[in-house]
């Protein structure tokens, strides 16, 4: 399907030529983000050791990708390369998780510092394809900064995942794909319910997936109380993956704080299983994300699975 077409892209299951629920689901954990604190939930990991341990537990619960930020020991969002290296090295030594360095930083972090995680050689790098208001503050990613992130990640041999908070961000990512700035298949994480950006509704989900080409690998993140409903909708809609973790939601269910990132992963996997979606094992996730040895899978190769 062309990105100009009016219809939404084919669900992953149709692309594979398998029934809708046979497409393995990649579960990403986002253990700490940059904003959430221990006042919100005492289980938020701060130090590299805490982040690594929390990710390893989440991997044991079934997640296969870790979307990462780093913090100083007091919880302050950080960009220090030593912290990035410690986290990525630690996760690699103790799990099969695919590591993804966010370049989101914080709204106030100087642009150049947002790129530091790339130097720690993660498997994937998250890149914002536009700007938005993030709560009370503008969160600005000018096109030149995005291109810098893409160039640095590509130079390092890391894959890219676009973080899209608005329909225009998805459209921009598709333009990058057409221009050859990012490889095919495009990987994009659609984020819903962040104050200041697109809402968490079925209509918003449709709007965000509409511009995507059929080969795109798309995942869904929903913030706070919207999480379970949006993840369920995404899984039924044929999402390639979902993301959970304390970065996005500190409650397991209304009134009950999540005891850990692993608890959120378990909740998501239970939900997936109730909806008939099986969860990708580490090697499957690596392959589906085009991170295995050899060429990126794409639909042709996927069909052989
Ligand atoms: N910390 C936020 C301002 C991402 O990880 O790509 C943005 C953010 C998004 O964290
Ligand atoms: Zn993040």
PDB file of C-alpha atoms and ligand atoms in Angstrom:
ATOM      1  CA  UNK A   1       0.000   0.000   0.000  1.00  0.00           C
ATOM      2  CA  UNK A   2       1.254   3.453  -0.802  1.00  0.00           C
ATOM      3  CA  UNK A   3       1.643   5.906   2.039  1.00  0.00           C
ATOM      4  CA  UNK A   4      -0.716   8.158   0.067  1.00  0.00           C
ATOM      5  CA  UNK A   5      -3.492   5.573   0.205  1.00  0.00           C
ATOM      6  CA  UNK A   6      -6.487   6.207   2.413  1.00  0.00           C
ATOM      7  CA  UNK A   7      -6.666   2.767   4.012  1.00  0.00           C
ATOM      8  CA  UNK A   8      -4.630   1.662   7.006  1.00  0.00           C
ATOM      9  CA  UNK A   9      -1.688  -0.666   6.364  1.00  0.00           C
ATOM     10  CA  UNK A  10      -2.330  -4.365   6.362  1.00  0.00           C
ATOM     11  CA  UNK A  11      -2.002  -5.883   9.821  1.00  0.00           C
ATOM     12  CA  UNK A  12       1.244  -7.726  10.333  1.00  0.00           C
ATOM     13  CA  UNK A  13      -0.590 -11.038  10.179  1.00  0.00           C
ATOM     14  CA  UNK A  14      -1.798 -10.369   6.630  1.00  0.00           C
ATOM     15  CA  UNK A  15       1.697  -9.443   5.552  1.00  0.00           C
ATOM     16  CA  UNK A  16       2.957 -12.741   6.874  1.00  0.00           C
ATOM     17  CA  UNK A  17       0.267 -14.732   5.235  1.00  0.00           C
ATOM     18  CA  UNK A  18      -0.644 -16.205   8.630  1.00  0.00           C
ATOM     19  CA  UNK A  19      -3.728 -15.826  10.729  1.00  0.00           C
ATOM     20  CA  UNK A  20      -3.926 -12.587  12.694  1.00  0.00           C
ATOM     21  CA  UNK A  21      -2.839 -14.078  15.990  1.00  0.00           C
ATOM     22  CA  UNK A  22       0.146 -16.046  14.697  1.00  0.00           C
ATOM     23  CA  UNK A  23       2.312 -12.966  14.334  1.00  0.00           C
ATOM     24  CA  UNK A  24       4.715 -13.037  17.317  1.00  0.00           C
ATOM     25  CA  UNK A  25       4.453  -9.908  19.408  1.00  0.00           C
ATOM     26  CA  UNK A  26       7.614  -8.061  20.423  1.00  0.00           C
ATOM     27  CA  UNK A  27       7.302  -6.790  23.998  1.00  0.00           C
ATOM     28  CA  UNK A  28       9.481  -3.809  24.866  1.00  0.00           C
ATOM     29  CA  UNK A  29      10.202  -2.694  28.411  1.00  0.00           C
ATOM     30  CA  UNK A  30      10.834   0.986  29.152  1.00  0.00           C
ATOM     31  CA  UNK A  31      12.213   0.717  32.681  1.00  0.00           C
ATOM     32  CA  UNK A  32      12.659   4.317  33.841  1.00  0.00           C
ATOM     33  CA  UNK A  33      12.362   7.051  31.212  1.00  0.00           C
ATOM     34  CA  UNK A  34      13.590  10.486  32.203  1.00  0.00           C
ATOM     35  CA  UNK A  35      10.709  12.008  34.102  1.00  0.00           C
ATOM     36  CA  UNK A  36       9.134   9.441  36.412  1.00  0.00           C
ATOM     37  CA  UNK A  37      10.540   9.406  39.966  1.00  0.00           C
ATOM     38  CA  UNK A  38      10.447   7.268  43.091  1.00  0.00           C
ATOM     39  CA  UNK A  39       7.837   9.675  44.449  1.00  0.00           C
ATOM     40  CA  UNK A  40       5.625   8.327  41.662  1.00  0.00           C
ATOM     41  CA  UNK A  41       6.630   4.712  42.256  1.00  0.00           C
ATOM     42  CA  UNK A  42       9.436   3.504  44.563  1.00  0.00           C
ATOM     43  CA  UNK A  43      10.323   0.749  42.070  1.00  0.00           C
ATOM     44  CA  UNK A  44      11.713   3.165  39.459  1.00  0.00           C
ATOM     45  CA  UNK A  45      15.353   2.125  38.832  1.00  0.00           C
ATOM     46  CA  UNK A  46      17.977   4.882  38.792  1.00  0.00           C
ATOM     47  CA  UNK A  47      21.519   3.501  38.951  1.00  0.00           C
ATOM     48  CA  UNK A  48      22.940   1.397  36.105  1.00  0.00           C
ATOM     49  CA  UNK A  49      22.839  -1.662  38.360  1.00  0.00           C
ATOM     50  CA  UNK A  50      19.184  -1.055  39.199  1.00  0.00           C
ATOM     51  CA  UNK A  51      18.288  -0.455  35.550  1.00  0.00           C
ATOM     52  CA  UNK A  52      20.134  -3.604  34.476  1.00  0.00           C
ATOM     53  CA  UNK A  53      18.504  -5.737  37.187  1.00  0.00           C
ATOM     54  CA  UNK A  54      15.066  -4.398  36.387  1.00  0.00           C
ATOM     55  CA  UNK A  55      15.575  -5.091  32.677  1.00  0.00           C
ATOM     56  CA  UNK A  56      16.863  -8.597  33.345  1.00  0.00           C
ATOM     57  CA  UNK A  57      13.752  -9.342  35.435  1.00  0.00           C
ATOM     58  CA  UNK A  58      11.590  -7.911  32.662  1.00  0.00           C
ATOM     59  CA  UNK A  59      13.377 -10.155  30.158  1.00  0.00           C
ATOM     60  CA  UNK A  60      12.691 -13.171  32.349  1.00  0.00           C
ATOM     61  CA  UNK A  61       9.024 -12.121  32.301  1.00  0.00           C
ATOM     62  CA  UNK A  62       9.049 -12.108  28.489  1.00  0.00           C
ATOM     63  CA  UNK A  63      10.188  -8.749  27.179  1.00  0.00           C
ATOM     64  CA  UNK A  64      12.735  -8.800  24.377  1.00  0.00           C
ATOM     65  CA  UNK A  65      13.638  -5.134  23.859  1.00  0.00           C
ATOM     66  CA  UNK A  66      14.707  -2.531  26.436  1.00  0.00           C
ATOM     67  CA  UNK A  67      14.005   1.133  25.612  1.00  0.00           C
ATOM     68  CA  UNK A  68      16.575   2.919  27.750  1.00  0.00           C
ATOM     69  CA  UNK A  69      17.346   6.232  29.412  1.00  0.00           C
ATOM     70  CA  UNK A  70      20.014   6.752  32.063  1.00  0.00           C
ATOM     71  CA  UNK A  71      19.896   8.527  35.410  1.00  0.00           C
ATOM     72  CA  UNK A  72      22.325   9.753  37.998  1.00  0.00           C
ATOM     73  CA  UNK A  73      22.162   7.925  41.330  1.00  0.00           C
ATOM     74  CA  UNK A  74      19.721  10.526  42.707  1.00  0.00           C
ATOM     75  CA  UNK A  75      17.392  10.036  39.771  1.00  0.00           C
ATOM     76  CA  UNK A  76      18.400  13.119  37.773  1.00  0.00           C
ATOM     77  CA  UNK A  77      18.094  12.403  34.035  1.00  0.00           C
ATOM     78  CA  UNK A  78      21.566  12.010  32.602  1.00  0.00           C
ATOM     79  CA  UNK A  79      23.452  11.720  29.340  1.00  0.00           C
ATOM     80  CA  UNK A  80      26.782  10.481  30.706  1.00  0.00           C
ATOM     81  CA  UNK A  81      28.417   7.951  28.423  1.00  0.00           C
ATOM     82  CA  UNK A  82      29.795   5.913  31.359  1.00  0.00           C
ATOM     83  CA  UNK A  83      26.250   5.322  32.570  1.00  0.00           C
ATOM     84  CA  UNK A  84      25.088   4.370  29.101  1.00  0.00           C
ATOM     85  CA  UNK A  85      27.977   1.951  28.704  1.00  0.00           C
ATOM     86  CA  UNK A  86      27.393   0.376  32.095  1.00  0.00           C
ATOM     87  CA  UNK A  87      23.700  -0.152  31.378  1.00  0.00           C
ATOM     88  CA  UNK A  88      24.159  -1.570  27.883  1.00  0.00           C
ATOM     89  CA  UNK A  89      27.098  -3.763  28.855  1.00  0.00           C
ATOM     90  CA  UNK A  90      25.244  -5.029  31.933  1.00  0.00           C
ATOM     91  CA  UNK A  91      22.070  -5.875  30.041  1.00  0.00           C
ATOM     92  CA  UNK A  92      24.048  -7.673  27.325  1.00  0.00           C
ATOM     93  CA  UNK A  93      26.007  -9.719  29.837  1.00  0.00           C
ATOM     94  CA  UNK A  94      22.916 -10.887  31.704  1.00  0.00           C
ATOM     95  CA  UNK A  95      20.162 -11.201  29.106  1.00  0.00           C
ATOM     96  CA  UNK A  96      19.323 -11.512  25.433  1.00  0.00           C
ATOM     97  CA  UNK A  97      17.481  -8.196  25.445  1.00  0.00           C
ATOM     98  CA  UNK A  98      17.805  -5.973  22.406  1.00  0.00           C
ATOM     99  CA  UNK A  99      19.071  -2.625  23.701  1.00  0.00           C
ATOM    100  CA  UNK A 100      17.606   0.672  22.490  1.00  0.00           C
ATOM    101  CA  UNK A 101      19.065   4.035  23.501  1.00  0.00           C
ATOM    102  CA  UNK A 102      16.528   6.834  23.610  1.00  0.00           C
ATOM    103  CA  UNK A 103      17.701  10.164  22.218  1.00  0.00           C
ATOM    104  CA  UNK A 104      14.692  11.860  23.799  1.00  0.00           C
ATOM    105  CA  UNK A 105      16.680  13.063  26.806  1.00  0.00           C
ATOM    106  CA  UNK A 106      14.578  15.698  28.510  1.00  0.00           C
ATOM    107  CA  UNK A 107      12.885  18.842  27.221  1.00  0.00           C
ATOM    108  CA  UNK A 108      15.759  20.896  28.617  1.00  0.00           C
ATOM    109  CA  UNK A 109      18.727  18.634  27.826  1.00  0.00           C
ATOM    110  CA  UNK A 110      21.041  20.278  25.274  1.00  0.00           C
ATOM    111  CA  UNK A 111      20.557  18.669  21.876  1.00  0.00           C
ATOM    112  CA  UNK A 112      24.124  17.373  21.545  1.00  0.00           C
ATOM    113  CA  UNK A 113      23.832  15.513  24.871  1.00  0.00           C
ATOM    114  CA  UNK A 114      20.794  13.615  23.655  1.00  0.00           C
ATOM    115  CA  UNK A 115      23.081  11.730  21.258  1.00  0.00           C
ATOM    116  CA  UNK A 116      25.497  10.381  23.853  1.00  0.00           C
ATOM    117  CA  UNK A 117      23.795   7.009  24.247  1.00  0.00           C
ATOM    118  CA  UNK A 118      24.583   6.195  20.617  1.00  0.00           C
ATOM    119  CA  UNK A 119      28.271   6.035  21.510  1.00  0.00           C
ATOM    120  CA  UNK A 120      27.552   3.099  23.810  1.00  0.00           C
ATOM    121  CA  UNK A 121      26.713   1.038  20.697  1.00  0.00           C
ATOM    122  CA  UNK A 122      23.123  -0.017  21.422  1.00  0.00           C
ATOM    123  CA  UNK A 123      21.343  -2.353  19.001  1.00  0.00           C
ATOM    124  CA  UNK A 124      18.720   0.304  18.289  1.00  0.00           C
ATOM    125  CA  UNK A 125      18.470   4.062  18.639  1.00  0.00           C
ATOM    126  CA  UNK A 126      15.189   5.881  19.199  1.00  0.00           C
ATOM    127  CA  UNK A 127      14.776   9.026  17.106  1.00  0.00           C
ATOM    128  CA  UNK A 128      12.034  11.659  17.366  1.00  0.00           C
ATOM    129  CA  UNK A 129      10.629  12.727  14.007  1.00  0.00           C
ATOM    130  CA  UNK A 130       9.073  15.967  15.237  1.00  0.00           C
ATOM    131  CA  UNK A 131       8.351  18.282  18.135  1.00  0.00           C
ATOM    132  CA  UNK A 132       5.489  18.535  20.608  1.00  0.00           C
ATOM    133  CA  UNK A 133       4.487  19.969  23.933  1.00  0.00           C
ATOM    134  CA  UNK A 134       5.417  17.446  26.585  1.00  0.00           C
ATOM    135  CA  UNK A 135       3.206  18.375  29.510  1.00  0.00           C
ATOM    136  CA  UNK A 136       4.074  21.973  30.361  1.00  0.00           C
ATOM    137  CA  UNK A 137       7.215  22.183  28.249  1.00  0.00           C
ATOM    138  CA  UNK A 138       8.044  22.217  24.555  1.00  0.00           C
ATOM    139  CA  UNK A 139      10.012  19.109  23.569  1.00  0.00           C
ATOM    140  CA  UNK A 140      11.803  20.167  20.431  1.00  0.00           C
ATOM    141  CA  UNK A 141      13.516  17.964  17.876  1.00  0.00           C
ATOM    142  CA  UNK A 142      14.352  20.039  14.802  1.00  0.00           C
ATOM    143  CA  UNK A 143      14.849  18.125  11.523  1.00  0.00           C
ATOM    144  CA  UNK A 144      18.591  18.808  11.623  1.00  0.00           C
ATOM    145  CA  UNK A 145      18.889  17.136  15.041  1.00  0.00           C
ATOM    146  CA  UNK A 146      16.885  14.122  13.873  1.00  0.00           C
ATOM    147  CA  UNK A 147      19.187  13.796  10.852  1.00  0.00           C
ATOM    148  CA  UNK A 148      22.192  13.998  13.163  1.00  0.00           C
ATOM    149  CA  UNK A 149      20.769  11.160  15.278  1.00  0.00           C
ATOM    150  CA  UNK A 150      20.111   9.070  12.175  1.00  0.00           C
ATOM    151  CA  UNK A 151      23.621   9.677  10.827  1.00  0.00           C
ATOM    152  CA  UNK A 152      25.282   8.849  14.160  1.00  0.00           C
ATOM    153  CA  UNK A 153      23.225   5.673  14.627  1.00  0.00           C
ATOM    154  CA  UNK A 154      23.870   4.563  11.058  1.00  0.00           C
ATOM    155  CA  UNK A 155      27.602   5.186  11.418  1.00  0.00           C
ATOM    156  CA  UNK A 156      27.594   3.030  14.541  1.00  0.00           C
ATOM    157  CA  UNK A 157      25.672   0.248  12.793  1.00  0.00           C
ATOM    158  CA  UNK A 158      22.663   0.634  15.087  1.00  0.00           C
ATOM    159  CA  UNK A 159      19.100   0.229  13.862  1.00  0.00           C
ATOM    160  CA  UNK A 160      16.576   3.048  14.237  1.00  0.00           C
ATOM    161  CA  UNK A 161      13.133   3.247  15.790  1.00  0.00           C
ATOM    162  CA  UNK A 162      11.120   6.406  15.204  1.00  0.00           C
ATOM    163  CA  UNK A 163       9.242   7.685  18.263  1.00  0.00           C
ATOM    164  CA  UNK A 164       6.039   9.269  16.938  1.00  0.00           C
ATOM    165  CA  UNK A 165       3.747  11.304  19.191  1.00  0.00           C
ATOM    166  CA  UNK A 166       1.581  12.812  16.445  1.00  0.00           C
ATOM    167  CA  UNK A 167       0.288  11.894  13.006  1.00  0.00           C
ATOM    168  CA  UNK A 168       2.679  14.405  11.423  1.00  0.00           C
ATOM    169  CA  UNK A 169       5.574  12.579  13.068  1.00  0.00           C
ATOM    170  CA  UNK A 170       4.509   9.364  11.354  1.00  0.00           C
ATOM    171  CA  UNK A 171       4.199  11.172   8.019  1.00  0.00           C
ATOM    172  CA  UNK A 172       7.702  12.587   8.496  1.00  0.00           C
ATOM    173  CA  UNK A 173       9.083   9.106   9.232  1.00  0.00           C
ATOM    174  CA  UNK A 174       7.512   7.791   6.031  1.00  0.00           C
ATOM    175  CA  UNK A 175       9.147  10.676   4.151  1.00  0.00           C
ATOM    176  CA  UNK A 176      12.506   9.656   5.625  1.00  0.00           C
ATOM    177  CA  UNK A 177      11.887   6.142   4.406  1.00  0.00           C
ATOM    178  CA  UNK A 178      11.072   7.349   0.887  1.00  0.00           C
ATOM    179  CA  UNK A 179      14.183   9.496   0.878  1.00  0.00           C
ATOM    180  CA  UNK A 180      16.288   6.538   1.956  1.00  0.00           C
ATOM    181  CA  UNK A 181      17.298   8.243   5.190  1.00  0.00           C
ATOM    182  CA  UNK A 182      16.093   5.258   7.218  1.00  0.00           C
ATOM    183  CA  UNK A 183      16.040   1.652   6.028  1.00  0.00           C
ATOM    184  CA  UNK A 184      13.076  -0.418   4.933  1.00  0.00           C
ATOM    185  CA  UNK A 185      11.216  -1.796   6.831  1.00  0.00           C
ATOM    186  CA  UNK A 186      10.563   1.341   8.825  1.00  0.00           C
ATOM    187  CA  UNK A 187      10.338   0.772  12.579  1.00  0.00           C
ATOM    188  CA  UNK A 188       8.050   3.142  14.404  1.00  0.00           C
ATOM    189  CA  UNK A 189       6.728   3.345  17.939  1.00  0.00           C
ATOM    190  CA  UNK A 190       3.374   5.148  18.166  1.00  0.00           C
ATOM    191  CA  UNK A 191       2.929   6.947  21.480  1.00  0.00           C
ATOM    192  CA  UNK A 192      -0.536   7.814  22.798  1.00  0.00           C
ATOM    193  CA  UNK A 193      -1.830   9.829  25.715  1.00  0.00           C
ATOM    194  CA  UNK A 194       1.166  12.046  26.493  1.00  0.00           C
ATOM    195  CA  UNK A 195      -0.239  15.362  27.757  1.00  0.00           C
ATOM    196  CA  UNK A 196       0.202  17.751  24.822  1.00  0.00           C
ATOM    197  CA  UNK A 197       0.063  15.165  22.030  1.00  0.00           C
ATOM    198  CA  UNK A 198      -2.337  12.731  20.408  1.00  0.00           C
ATOM    199  CA  UNK A 199      -4.990  11.199  22.645  1.00  0.00           C
ATOM    200  CA  UNK A 200      -5.410   7.525  23.485  1.00  0.00           C
ATOM    201  CA  UNK A 201      -8.433   6.427  21.476  1.00  0.00           C
ATOM    202  CA  UNK A 202      -9.240   3.897  18.743  1.00  0.00           C
ATOM    203  CA  UNK A 203      -9.622   6.766  16.258  1.00  0.00           C
ATOM    204  CA  UNK A 204      -6.177   8.068  17.158  1.00  0.00           C
ATOM    205  CA  UNK A 205      -4.709   4.604  16.622  1.00  0.00           C
ATOM    206  CA  UNK A 206      -6.265   4.441  13.152  1.00  0.00           C
ATOM    207  CA  UNK A 207      -4.967   7.920  12.339  1.00  0.00           C
ATOM    208  CA  UNK A 208      -1.426   7.031  13.408  1.00  0.00           C
ATOM    209  CA  UNK A 209      -1.202   3.789  11.449  1.00  0.00           C
ATOM    210  CA  UNK A 210      -2.873   5.170   8.308  1.00  0.00           C
ATOM    211  CA  UNK A 211       0.263   6.755   6.813  1.00  0.00           C
ATOM    212  CA  UNK A 212       2.417   3.660   7.388  1.00  0.00           C
ATOM    213  CA  UNK A 213       3.511   1.514   4.458  1.00  0.00           C
ATOM    214  CA  UNK A 214       2.529  -2.137   4.734  1.00  0.00           C
ATOM    215  CA  UNK A 215       6.090  -3.244   5.472  1.00  0.00           C
ATOM    216  CA  UNK A 216       6.414  -1.002   8.521  1.00  0.00           C
ATOM    217  CA  UNK A 217       7.159  -2.617  11.877  1.00  0.00           C
ATOM    218  CA  UNK A 218       4.931  -0.719  14.301  1.00  0.00           C
ATOM    219  CA  UNK A 219       4.582  -0.832  18.037  1.00  0.00           C
ATOM    220  CA  UNK A 220       2.362   0.993  20.499  1.00  0.00           C
ATOM    221  CA  UNK A 221       3.049   2.804  23.758  1.00  0.00           C
ATOM    222  CA  UNK A 222       0.265   4.363  25.795  1.00  0.00           C
ATOM    223  CA  UNK A 223       0.762   6.500  28.825  1.00  0.00           C
ATOM    224  CA  UNK A 224      -0.793   6.134  32.263  1.00  0.00           C
ATOM    225  CA  UNK A 225      -4.341   4.911  32.694  1.00  0.00           C
ATOM    226  CA  UNK A 226      -4.752   4.533  28.941  1.00  0.00           C
ATOM    227  CA  UNK A 227      -2.195   1.788  28.754  1.00  0.00           C
ATOM    228  CA  UNK A 228      -4.154  -1.450  28.857  1.00  0.00           C
ATOM    229  CA  UNK A 229      -6.949  -0.332  26.574  1.00  0.00           C
ATOM    230  CA  UNK A 230      -4.601   0.987  23.910  1.00  0.00           C
ATOM    231  CA  UNK A 231      -2.332  -2.034  24.082  1.00  0.00           C
ATOM    232  CA  UNK A 232      -5.341  -4.309  23.681  1.00  0.00           C
ATOM    233  CA  UNK A 233      -6.558  -2.308  20.690  1.00  0.00           C
ATOM    234  CA  UNK A 234      -3.090  -2.371  19.160  1.00  0.00           C
ATOM    235  CA  UNK A 235      -2.715  -6.122  19.617  1.00  0.00           C
ATOM    236  CA  UNK A 236      -6.087  -6.771  18.028  1.00  0.00           C
ATOM    237  CA  UNK A 237      -5.238  -4.362  15.224  1.00  0.00           C
ATOM    238  CA  UNK A 238      -2.133  -6.363  14.329  1.00  0.00           C
ATOM    239  CA  UNK A 239       0.639  -4.390  16.026  1.00  0.00           C
ATOM    240  CA  UNK A 240       4.098  -5.908  15.699  1.00  0.00           C
ATOM    241  CA  UNK A 241       4.881  -4.944  19.255  1.00  0.00           C
ATOM    242  CA  UNK A 242       3.816  -3.196  22.433  1.00  0.00           C
ATOM    243  CA  UNK A 243       5.763  -1.297  25.073  1.00  0.00           C
ATOM    244  CA  UNK A 244       5.239  -1.254  28.827  1.00  0.00           C
ATOM    245  CA  UNK A 245       7.289  -0.103  31.784  1.00  0.00           C
ATOM    246  CA  UNK A 246       7.540   2.470  34.520  1.00  0.00           C
ATOM    247  CA  UNK A 247       8.534   5.151  31.969  1.00  0.00           C
ATOM    248  CA  UNK A 248       4.986   5.002  30.659  1.00  0.00           C
ATOM    249  CA  UNK A 249       2.766   3.889  33.543  1.00  0.00           C
ATOM    250  CA  UNK A 250       3.471   3.434  37.237  1.00  0.00           C
ATOM    251  CA  UNK A 251       0.204   1.634  38.036  1.00  0.00           C
ATOM    252  CA  UNK A 252      -0.500  -1.994  37.308  1.00  0.00           C
ATOM    253  CA  UNK A 253      -4.205  -1.320  37.547  1.00  0.00           C
ATOM    254  CA  UNK A 254      -6.228   1.558  39.016  1.00  0.00           C
ATOM    255  CA  UNK A 255      -5.063   2.191  42.579  1.00  0.00           C
ATOM    256  CA  UNK A 256      -2.298  -0.457  42.511  1.00  0.00           C
ATOM    257  CA  UNK A 257       1.268   0.643  41.896  1.00  0.00           C
ATOM    258  CA  UNK A 258       3.328  -1.772  39.817  1.00  0.00           C
ATOM    259  CA  UNK A 259       5.834  -3.547  42.033  1.00  0.00           C
ATOM    260  CA  UNK A 260       8.372  -3.719  39.191  1.00  0.00           C
ATOM    261  CA  UNK A 261       8.865  -3.458  35.457  1.00  0.00           C
ATOM    262  CA  UNK A 262       8.553  -7.227  35.312  1.00  0.00           C
ATOM    263  CA  UNK A 263       5.068  -6.971  36.831  1.00  0.00           C
ATOM    264  CA  UNK A 264       4.035  -4.643  33.998  1.00  0.00           C
ATOM    265  CA  UNK A 265       5.507  -7.024  31.431  1.00  0.00           C
ATOM    266  CA  UNK A 266       3.631  -9.932  33.017  1.00  0.00           C
ATOM    267  CA  UNK A 267       0.400  -7.937  32.861  1.00  0.00           C
ATOM    268  CA  UNK A 268       0.960  -7.138  29.179  1.00  0.00           C
ATOM    269  CA  UNK A 269       1.789 -10.729  28.331  1.00  0.00           C
ATOM    270  CA  UNK A 270      -1.283 -11.991  30.159  1.00  0.00           C
ATOM    271  CA  UNK A 271      -3.351  -9.520  28.168  1.00  0.00           C
ATOM    272  CA  UNK A 272      -1.685 -10.659  24.938  1.00  0.00           C
ATOM    273  CA  UNK A 273      -2.429 -14.250  25.769  1.00  0.00           C
ATOM    274  CA  UNK A 274      -6.082 -13.470  26.547  1.00  0.00           C
ATOM    275  CA  UNK A 275      -6.289 -11.814  23.144  1.00  0.00           C
ATOM    276  CA  UNK A 276      -4.664 -14.764  21.429  1.00  0.00           C
ATOM    277  CA  UNK A 277      -1.317 -13.117  20.648  1.00  0.00           C
ATOM    278  CA  UNK A 278       1.811 -15.151  21.259  1.00  0.00           C
ATOM    279  CA  UNK A 279       4.917 -13.369  22.392  1.00  0.00           C
ATOM    280  CA  UNK A 280       8.166 -13.339  20.407  1.00  0.00           C
ATOM    281  CA  UNK A 281      11.134 -15.153  21.902  1.00  0.00           C
ATOM    282  CA  UNK A 282      14.474 -13.251  21.918  1.00  0.00           C
ATOM    283  CA  UNK A 283      15.763 -14.678  18.628  1.00  0.00           C
ATOM    284  CA  UNK A 284      12.398 -14.167  16.939  1.00  0.00           C
ATOM    285  CA  UNK A 285      12.316 -10.556  18.101  1.00  0.00           C
ATOM    286  CA  UNK A 286      15.816  -9.954  16.773  1.00  0.00           C
ATOM    287  CA  UNK A 287      14.823 -11.431  13.447  1.00  0.00           C
ATOM    288  CA  UNK A 288      11.508  -9.579  13.232  1.00  0.00           C
ATOM    289  CA  UNK A 289      13.301  -6.326  13.936  1.00  0.00           C
ATOM    290  CA  UNK A 290      15.778  -7.030  11.168  1.00  0.00           C
ATOM    291  CA  UNK A 291      18.661  -7.156  13.635  1.00  0.00           C
ATOM    292  CA  UNK A 292      19.769 -10.698  12.978  1.00  0.00           C
ATOM    293  CA  UNK A 293      22.778 -11.494  10.889  1.00  0.00           C
ATOM    294  CA  UNK A 294      22.199 -10.991   7.186  1.00  0.00           C
ATOM    295  CA  UNK A 295      19.595  -8.854   5.488  1.00  0.00           C
ATOM    296  CA  UNK A 296      16.633  -7.260   7.160  1.00  0.00           C
ATOM    297  CA  UNK A 297      13.724  -9.743   6.936  1.00  0.00           C
ATOM    298  CA  UNK A 298      10.968  -7.703   5.301  1.00  0.00           C
ATOM    299  CA  UNK A 299       7.784  -9.392   4.174  1.00  0.00           C
ATOM    300  CA  UNK A 300       9.411 -11.840   1.734  1.00  0.00           C
ATOM    301  CA  UNK A 301      11.603 -13.383   4.358  1.00  0.00           C
ATOM    302  CA  UNK A 302       8.936 -13.146   6.985  1.00  0.00           C
ATOM    303  CA  UNK A 303       6.633 -15.220   4.858  1.00  0.00           C
ATOM    304  CA  UNK A 304       9.139 -18.061   4.971  1.00  0.00           C
ATOM    305  CA  UNK A 305       8.966 -18.135   8.772  1.00  0.00           C
TER     306      UNK A 305
HETATM  307  N1  LIG B   1      11.873  12.516  27.992  1.00  0.00           N
HETATM  308  C1  LIG B   1      10.919  13.016  27.061  1.00  0.00           C
HETATM  309  C2  LIG B   1      11.024  14.500  26.920  1.00  0.00           C
HETATM  310  C3  LIG B   1      11.793   9.124  24.034  1.00  0.00           C
HETATM  311  O1  LIG B   1      12.256   8.366  24.838  1.00  0.00           O
HETATM  312  O2  LIG B   1      12.042   9.024  22.839  1.00  0.00           O
HETATM  313  C4  LIG B   1      10.923  12.368  25.736  1.00  0.00           C
HETATM  314  C5  LIG B   1      11.205  10.918  25.665  1.00  0.00           C
HETATM  315  C6  LIG B   1      10.884  10.251  24.417  1.00  0.00           C
HETATM  316  O3  LIG B   1      11.676  10.339  26.580  1.00  0.00           O
HETATM  317 ZN1  LIG B   2      11.774   7.035  26.418  1.00  0.00          ZN
END
